[in-house]
Each structure stands twice: as structure tokens, then as C-alpha cells.
PDB file of C-alpha atoms in Angstrom:
ATOM      1  CA  MET H 297     -23.584 -66.577   6.993  1.00 73.00           C
ATOM      2  CA  ALA H 298     -21.772 -66.019  10.288  1.00 76.00           C
ATOM      3  CA  GLU H 299     -18.707 -65.061   8.304  1.00 81.00           C
ATOM      4  CA  GLN H 300     -20.761 -62.532   6.278  1.00 82.00           C
ATOM      5  CA  LYS H 301     -22.130 -61.040   9.481  1.00 78.00           C
ATOM      6  CA  SER H 302     -18.601 -60.856  10.884  1.00 82.00           C
ATOM      7  CA  ASN H 303     -17.341 -59.132   7.701  1.00 86.00           C
ATOM      8  CA  LEU H 304     -20.300 -56.759   7.711  1.00 85.00           C
ATOM      9  CA  LEU H 305     -19.725 -55.991  11.382  1.00 87.00           C
ATOM     10  CA  GLU H 306     -16.028 -55.425  10.713  1.00 89.00           C
ATOM     11  CA  GLU H 307     -16.857 -53.117   7.786  1.00 90.00           C
ATOM     12  CA  MET H 308     -19.350 -51.151   9.854  1.00 91.00           C
ATOM     13  CA  LYS H 309     -16.834 -50.822  12.703  1.00 93.00           C
ATOM     14  CA  LYS H 310     -14.204 -49.585  10.241  1.00 93.00           C
ATOM     15  CA  GLN H 311     -16.667 -47.081   8.763  1.00 93.00           C
ATOM     16  CA  CYS H 312     -17.678 -45.974  12.263  1.00 92.00           C
ATOM     17  CA  ASP H 313     -13.995 -45.441  13.177  1.00 91.00           C
ATOM     18  CA  GLU H 314     -13.495 -43.385  10.005  1.00 93.00           C
ATOM     19  CA  TYR H 315     -16.515 -41.224  10.828  1.00 90.00           C
ATOM     20  CA  LEU H 316     -15.315 -40.794  14.404  1.00 91.00           C
ATOM     21  CA  ALA H 317     -11.802 -39.816  13.255  1.00 92.00           C
ATOM     22  CA  GLY H 318     -13.277 -37.326  10.763  1.00 93.00           C
ATOM     23  CA  TRP H 319     -15.536 -35.842  13.412  1.00 94.00           C
ATOM     24  CA  GLN H 320     -12.602 -35.550  15.851  1.00 95.00           C
ATOM     25  CA  ARG H 321     -10.494 -33.779  13.185  1.00 95.00           C
ATOM     26  CA  ALA H 322     -13.365 -31.401  12.415  1.00 92.00           C
ATOM     27  CA  LYS H 323     -13.851 -30.700  16.117  1.00 94.00           C
ATOM     28  CA  ALA H 324     -10.111 -30.028  16.593  1.00 93.00           C
ATOM     29  CA  ASP H 325     -10.110 -27.736  13.534  1.00 93.00           C
ATOM     30  CA  TYR H 326     -13.080 -25.835  14.931  1.00 92.00           C
ATOM     31  CA  GLU H 327     -11.446 -25.458  18.364  1.00 95.00           C
ATOM     32  CA  ASN H 328      -8.228 -24.216  16.735  1.00 94.00           C
ATOM     33  CA  LEU H 329     -10.257 -21.765  14.666  1.00 93.00           C
ATOM     34  CA  GLU H 330     -11.973 -20.463  17.815  1.00 95.00           C
ATOM     35  CA  LYS H 331      -8.600 -19.986  19.537  1.00 95.00           C
ATOM     36  CA  GLN H 332      -7.201 -18.193  16.482  1.00 96.00           C
ATOM     37  CA  PHE H 333     -10.268 -15.940  16.401  1.00 93.00           C
ATOM     38  CA  VAL H 334      -9.724 -14.987  20.063  1.00 94.00           C
ATOM     39  CA  ARG H 335      -6.017 -14.243  19.393  1.00 94.00           C
ATOM     40  CA  ASP H 336      -6.823 -12.214  16.267  1.00 92.00           C
ATOM     41  CA  ARG H 337      -9.492 -10.223  18.097  1.00 93.00           C
ATOM     42  CA  ALA H 338      -7.122  -9.458  20.990  1.00 88.00           C
ATOM     43  CA  GLU H 339      -4.433  -8.345  18.526  1.00 88.00           C
ATOM     44  CA  LEU H 340      -6.930  -6.143  16.689  1.00 88.00           C
ATOM     45  CA  ILE H 341      -8.001  -4.477  19.940  1.00 85.00           C
ATOM     46  CA  LYS H 342      -4.369  -3.997  20.987  1.00 84.00           C
ATOM     47  CA  ASN H 343      -3.514  -2.366  17.641  1.00 83.00           C
ATOM     48  CA  ALA H 344      -6.593  -0.146  17.783  1.00 85.00           C
ATOM     49  CA  ASN H 345      -5.639   0.944  21.310  1.00 88.00           C
ATOM     50  CA  GLU H 346      -2.086   1.672  20.165  1.00 91.00           C
ATOM     51  CA  ASP H 347      -3.355   3.808  17.280  1.00 91.00           C
ATOM     52  CA  LEU H 348      -5.642   5.715  19.648  1.00 92.00           C
ATOM     53  CA  ILE H 349      -2.836   6.302  22.139  1.00 94.00           C
ATOM     54  CA  LEU H 350      -0.468   7.482  19.401  1.00 94.00           C
ATOM     55  CA  SER H 351      -3.070  10.017  18.316  1.00 94.00           C
ATOM     56  CA  LEU H 352      -3.429  11.242  21.931  1.00 94.00           C
ATOM     57  CA  LEU H 353       0.304  11.700  22.655  1.00 95.00           C
ATOM     58  CA  PRO H 354       0.415  15.246  21.182  1.00 95.00           C
ATOM     59  CA  THR H 355      -2.485  16.165  23.484  1.00 93.00           C
ATOM     60  CA  LEU H 356      -0.568  14.818  26.498  1.00 93.00           C
ATOM     61  CA  ASP H 357       2.473  16.813  25.343  1.00 94.00           C
ATOM     62  CA  ASN H 358       0.384  19.990  25.163  1.00 92.00           C
ATOM     63  CA  PHE H 359      -1.023  19.380  28.650  1.00 89.00           C
ATOM     64  CA  GLU H 360       2.532  19.045  29.955  1.00 88.00           C
ATOM     65  CA  LYS H 361       3.627  22.237  28.206  1.00 89.00           C
ATOM     66  CA  ALA H 362       0.656  24.079  29.706  1.00 86.00           C
ATOM     67  CA  ARG H 363       1.472  22.716  33.165  1.00 84.00           C
ATOM     68  CA  ALA H 364       5.112  23.788  32.797  1.00 84.00           C
ATOM     69  CA  HIS H 365       4.171  27.357  31.841  1.00 84.00           C
ATOM     70  CA  GLN H 366       1.754  28.321  34.558  1.00 84.00           C
ATOM     71  CA  PRO H 367       1.261  32.081  34.683  1.00 85.00           C
ATOM     72  CA  ASP H 368       2.603  34.256  37.466  1.00 87.00           C
ATOM     73  CA  ILE H 369      -0.492  35.284  39.379  1.00 88.00           C
ATOM     74  CA  SER H 370       1.236  37.123  42.212  1.00 88.00           C
ATOM     75  CA  SER H 371       0.083  40.516  40.889  1.00 92.00           C
ATOM     76  CA  CYS H 372      -3.565  39.389  40.749  1.00 89.00           C
ATOM     77  CA  SER H 373      -6.082  40.095  43.468  1.00 93.00           C
ATOM     78  CA  ALA H 374      -6.538  37.408  46.125  1.00 93.00           C
ATOM     79  CA  GLU H 375      -9.901  36.487  44.637  1.00 94.00           C
ATOM     80  CA  ASP H 376      -8.454  36.167  41.112  1.00 91.00           C
ATOM     81  CA  GLN H 377      -5.490  34.184  42.453  1.00 90.00           C
ATOM     82  CA  LYS H 378      -7.895  31.745  44.059  1.00 93.00           C
ATOM     83  CA  LEU H 379      -9.969  31.376  40.869  1.00 92.00           C
ATOM     84  CA  ILE H 380      -6.921  30.935  38.637  1.00 90.00           C
ATOM     85  CA  SER H 381      -5.354  28.451  41.065  1.00 91.00           C
ATOM     86  CA  GLN H 382      -8.554  26.410  41.125  1.00 93.00           C
ATOM     87  CA  TRP H 383      -8.723  26.455  37.340  1.00 90.00           C
ATOM     88  CA  MET H 384      -5.081  25.318  37.061  1.00 90.00           C
ATOM     89  CA  GLU H 385      -5.733  22.568  39.598  1.00 92.00           C
ATOM     90  CA  GLY H 386      -8.693  21.429  37.493  1.00 92.00           C
ATOM     91  CA  VAL H 387      -6.491  21.266  34.391  1.00 89.00           C
ATOM     92  CA  GLN H 388      -3.921  19.232  36.379  1.00 91.00           C
ATOM     93  CA  ASN H 389      -6.649  16.838  37.489  1.00 94.00           C
ATOM     94  CA  ILE H 390      -7.929  16.374  33.935  1.00 92.00           C
ATOM     95  CA  TYR H 391      -4.400  15.526  32.791  1.00 92.00           C
ATOM     96  CA  LYS H 392      -4.002  13.027  35.642  1.00 94.00           C
ATOM     97  CA  GLN H 393      -7.340  11.364  34.815  1.00 95.00           C
ATOM     98  CA  ILE H 394      -6.493  11.029  31.133  1.00 94.00           C
ATOM     99  CA  PHE H 395      -3.024   9.670  31.858  1.00 94.00           C
ATOM    100  CA  GLU H 396      -4.346   7.225  34.474  1.00 96.00           C
ATOM    101  CA  ALA H 397      -6.945   5.882  32.027  1.00 95.00           C
ATOM    102  CA  LEU H 398      -4.221   5.366  29.422  1.00 95.00           C
ATOM    103  CA  ARG H 399      -1.901   3.806  32.001  1.00 95.00           C
ATOM    104  CA  GLN H 400      -4.561   1.266  32.912  1.00 95.00           C
ATOM    105  CA  ILE H 401      -4.642  -0.030  29.336  1.00 92.00           C
ATOM    106  CA  GLY H 402      -0.851  -0.289  29.089  1.00 93.00           C
ATOM    107  CA  LEU H 403       0.721   3.145  28.493  1.00 96.00           C
ATOM    108  CA  GLU H 404       3.917   3.899  30.407  1.00 96.00           C
ATOM    109  CA  ARG H 405       6.036   7.008  30.327  1.00 97.00           C
ATOM    110  CA  MET H 406       9.718   6.126  30.144  1.00 97.00           C
ATOM    111  CA  GLU H 407      11.908   7.604  32.861  1.00 97.00           C
ATOM    112  CA  VAL H 408      15.108   8.813  31.202  1.00 97.00           C
ATOM    113  CA  LEU H 409      16.429  11.812  33.136  1.00 96.00           C
ATOM    114  CA  GLY H 410      19.782  11.035  34.766  1.00 95.00           C
ATOM    115  CA  LYS H 411      20.118   7.702  32.976  1.00 97.00           C
ATOM    116  CA  GLU H 412      22.735   6.705  30.442  1.00 96.00           C
ATOM    117  CA  PHE H 413      21.694   7.369  26.856  1.00 97.00           C
ATOM    118  CA  ASP H 414      20.119   4.279  25.265  1.00 97.00           C
ATOM    119  CA  PRO H 415      19.611   4.485  21.484  1.00 96.00           C
ATOM    120  CA  ASN H 416      16.946   1.773  21.701  1.00 96.00           C
ATOM    121  CA  THR H 417      14.627   3.946  23.790  1.00 97.00           C
ATOM    122  CA  MET H 418      15.904   7.476  23.214  1.00 98.00           C
ATOM    123  CA  GLU H 419      16.702   9.904  20.441  1.00 97.00           C
ATOM    124  CA  ALA H 420      19.493  12.381  21.184  1.00 96.00           C
ATOM    125  CA  VAL H 421      18.480  15.763  19.775  1.00 97.00           C
ATOM    126  CA  GLU H 422      21.022  17.866  21.634  1.00 95.00           C
ATOM    127  CA  GLN H 423      24.450  17.563  23.241  1.00 95.00           C
ATOM    128  CA  ARG H 424      25.545  19.669  26.186  1.00 94.00           C
ATOM    129  CA  LYS H 425      28.518  19.927  28.469  1.00 93.00           C
ATOM    130  CA  VAL H 426      27.247  19.828  32.045  1.00 90.00           C
ATOM    131  CA  ASP H 427      29.719  19.692  34.915  1.00 90.00           C
ATOM    132  CA  GLY H 428      29.108  16.964  37.458  1.00 89.00           C
ATOM    133  CA  LYS H 429      27.246  14.732  35.011  1.00 90.00           C
ATOM    134  CA  GLY H 430      28.559  11.569  33.403  1.00 91.00           C
ATOM    135  CA  ASP H 431      29.381  11.215  29.735  1.00 92.00           C
ATOM    136  CA  ASN H 432      26.276  10.142  27.761  1.00 94.00           C
ATOM    137  CA  GLU H 433      24.034  10.916  30.743  1.00 95.00           C
ATOM    138  CA  VAL H 434      20.611  12.316  29.875  1.00 97.00           C
ATOM    139  CA  VAL H 435      20.524  15.863  31.258  1.00 97.00           C
ATOM    140  CA  GLU H 436      17.120  16.929  29.898  1.00 96.00           C
ATOM    141  CA  GLU H 437      14.022  15.212  28.593  1.00 96.00           C
ATOM    142  CA  ILE H 438      12.835  17.385  25.733  1.00 95.00           C
ATOM    143  CA  VAL H 439       9.922  15.189  24.612  1.00 96.00           C
ATOM    144  CA  PRO H 440       8.777  12.262  26.759  1.00 96.00           C
ATOM    145  CA  GLY H 441       9.010   8.726  25.440  1.00 97.00           C
ATOM    146  CA  TYR H 442       6.282   6.151  25.894  1.00 98.00           C
ATOM    147  CA  GLN H 443       5.810   2.397  25.893  1.00 97.00           C
ATOM    148  CA  PHE H 444       2.527   0.648  25.265  1.00 95.00           C
ATOM    149  CA  ASN H 445       2.347  -2.889  26.628  1.00 92.00           C
ATOM    150  CA  LYS H 446       6.167  -2.910  26.876  1.00 92.00           C
ATOM    151  CA  LYS H 447       6.548  -1.874  23.199  1.00 94.00           C
ATOM    152  CA  ILE H 448       8.210   1.474  22.544  1.00 96.00           C
ATOM    153  CA  ILE H 449       5.726   3.577  20.621  1.00 97.00           C
ATOM    154  CA  ARG H 450       7.691   6.823  20.853  1.00 97.00           C
ATOM    155  CA  PRO H 451      11.320   7.197  21.891  1.00 98.00           C
ATOM    156  CA  ALA H 452      12.188   9.946  24.345  1.00 98.00           C
ATOM    157  CA  ARG H 453      13.897  12.949  22.745  1.00 97.00           C
ATOM    158  CA  VAL H 454      16.695  13.990  25.039  1.00 98.00           C
ATOM    159  CA  ALA H 455      19.699  16.215  25.606  1.00 97.00           C
ATOM    160  CA  VAL H 456      22.829  14.215  26.407  1.00 97.00           C
ATOM    161  CA  ASN H 457      25.942  15.279  28.313  1.00 96.00           C
ATOM    162  CA  LYS H 458      29.216  15.206  26.380  1.00 91.00           C
ATOM    163  CA  ASN H 459      32.410  15.761  28.362  1.00 81.00           C
TER     164      ASN H 459
END
């Protein structure tokens, strides 16, 4: 009888250990699934942000073109000059706000002017001979390049010096 109780106790302990091991595996699987869900969600958000930023880059380009081609208002009246200047300043501020919001989520404009041409981050669309500049030096940024979270999403299109 004591031996039967001992065997029964041993069997129950073995069964209890099996249940515990199964529960621990299930718990570990669940925790791994939760971690994977968090990673997948973060990746989804990152990709959605990248798609949004890519769709906004032409708008940023157009803002920059507008800023670069400000009208000559010297022949306007003082009152009109003031109004036009205020309007242009407002446009500048809108551009800065948009770019700052994008910068805060990971967008960076690549600085390329004066640097040596790098085919990993730039696309040469023009060659020029410019005195006083080094061979393969970027002499003009034609279209800005951008990185999003350190990933190049658009290479800079540049003019490169060729001696």
C-alpha cells in the first residue's frame, strides 16, 4: 500500500512536471508572439511613414523651387513690397514647419555640395569643368537627396566636376 501511494505520488509529480513544462512553453510562445507583434507593428508604421514621406518629397521640391524664384518686388510700391514680403515669409515658414515635422520622424536632407561624388548616395546627372574644384567634386545639387531613418530614400541628383 505504501508502495502504491509512492508510485501514485511519483506519477502525479511527473504529470505535474509535464503540465508545468507545457504551461511554461505556452507562456514563452505567447511572450515571443507579443514581442513579434510589437516589432511587426513598428515596422508597419515605419514603412507607412516612409511611403508618406516619399509622396511628400515632390511637394518639398516645389516649395524649394518657389523659394529660389522669389519675384523682384523693387518696382512695387512700399505697401505692396511689404505685403508680398510678408506673404513670402509666410510661405518660408510653412516650408520650415513641414520640414521640421518630417525631420522629427526621421527625414534628413543629405548635404552633398562640395563633397566628393558618392554613387551610393548620389546620381550624377551632369558633368562640368569648374576651375578651382576637385575632380569628382559635387558643384551643384540639382535635386536634393533624402534619408529616412538612415536609409536613403532618394539619392541626390548632382552636377560633378570633371577636370
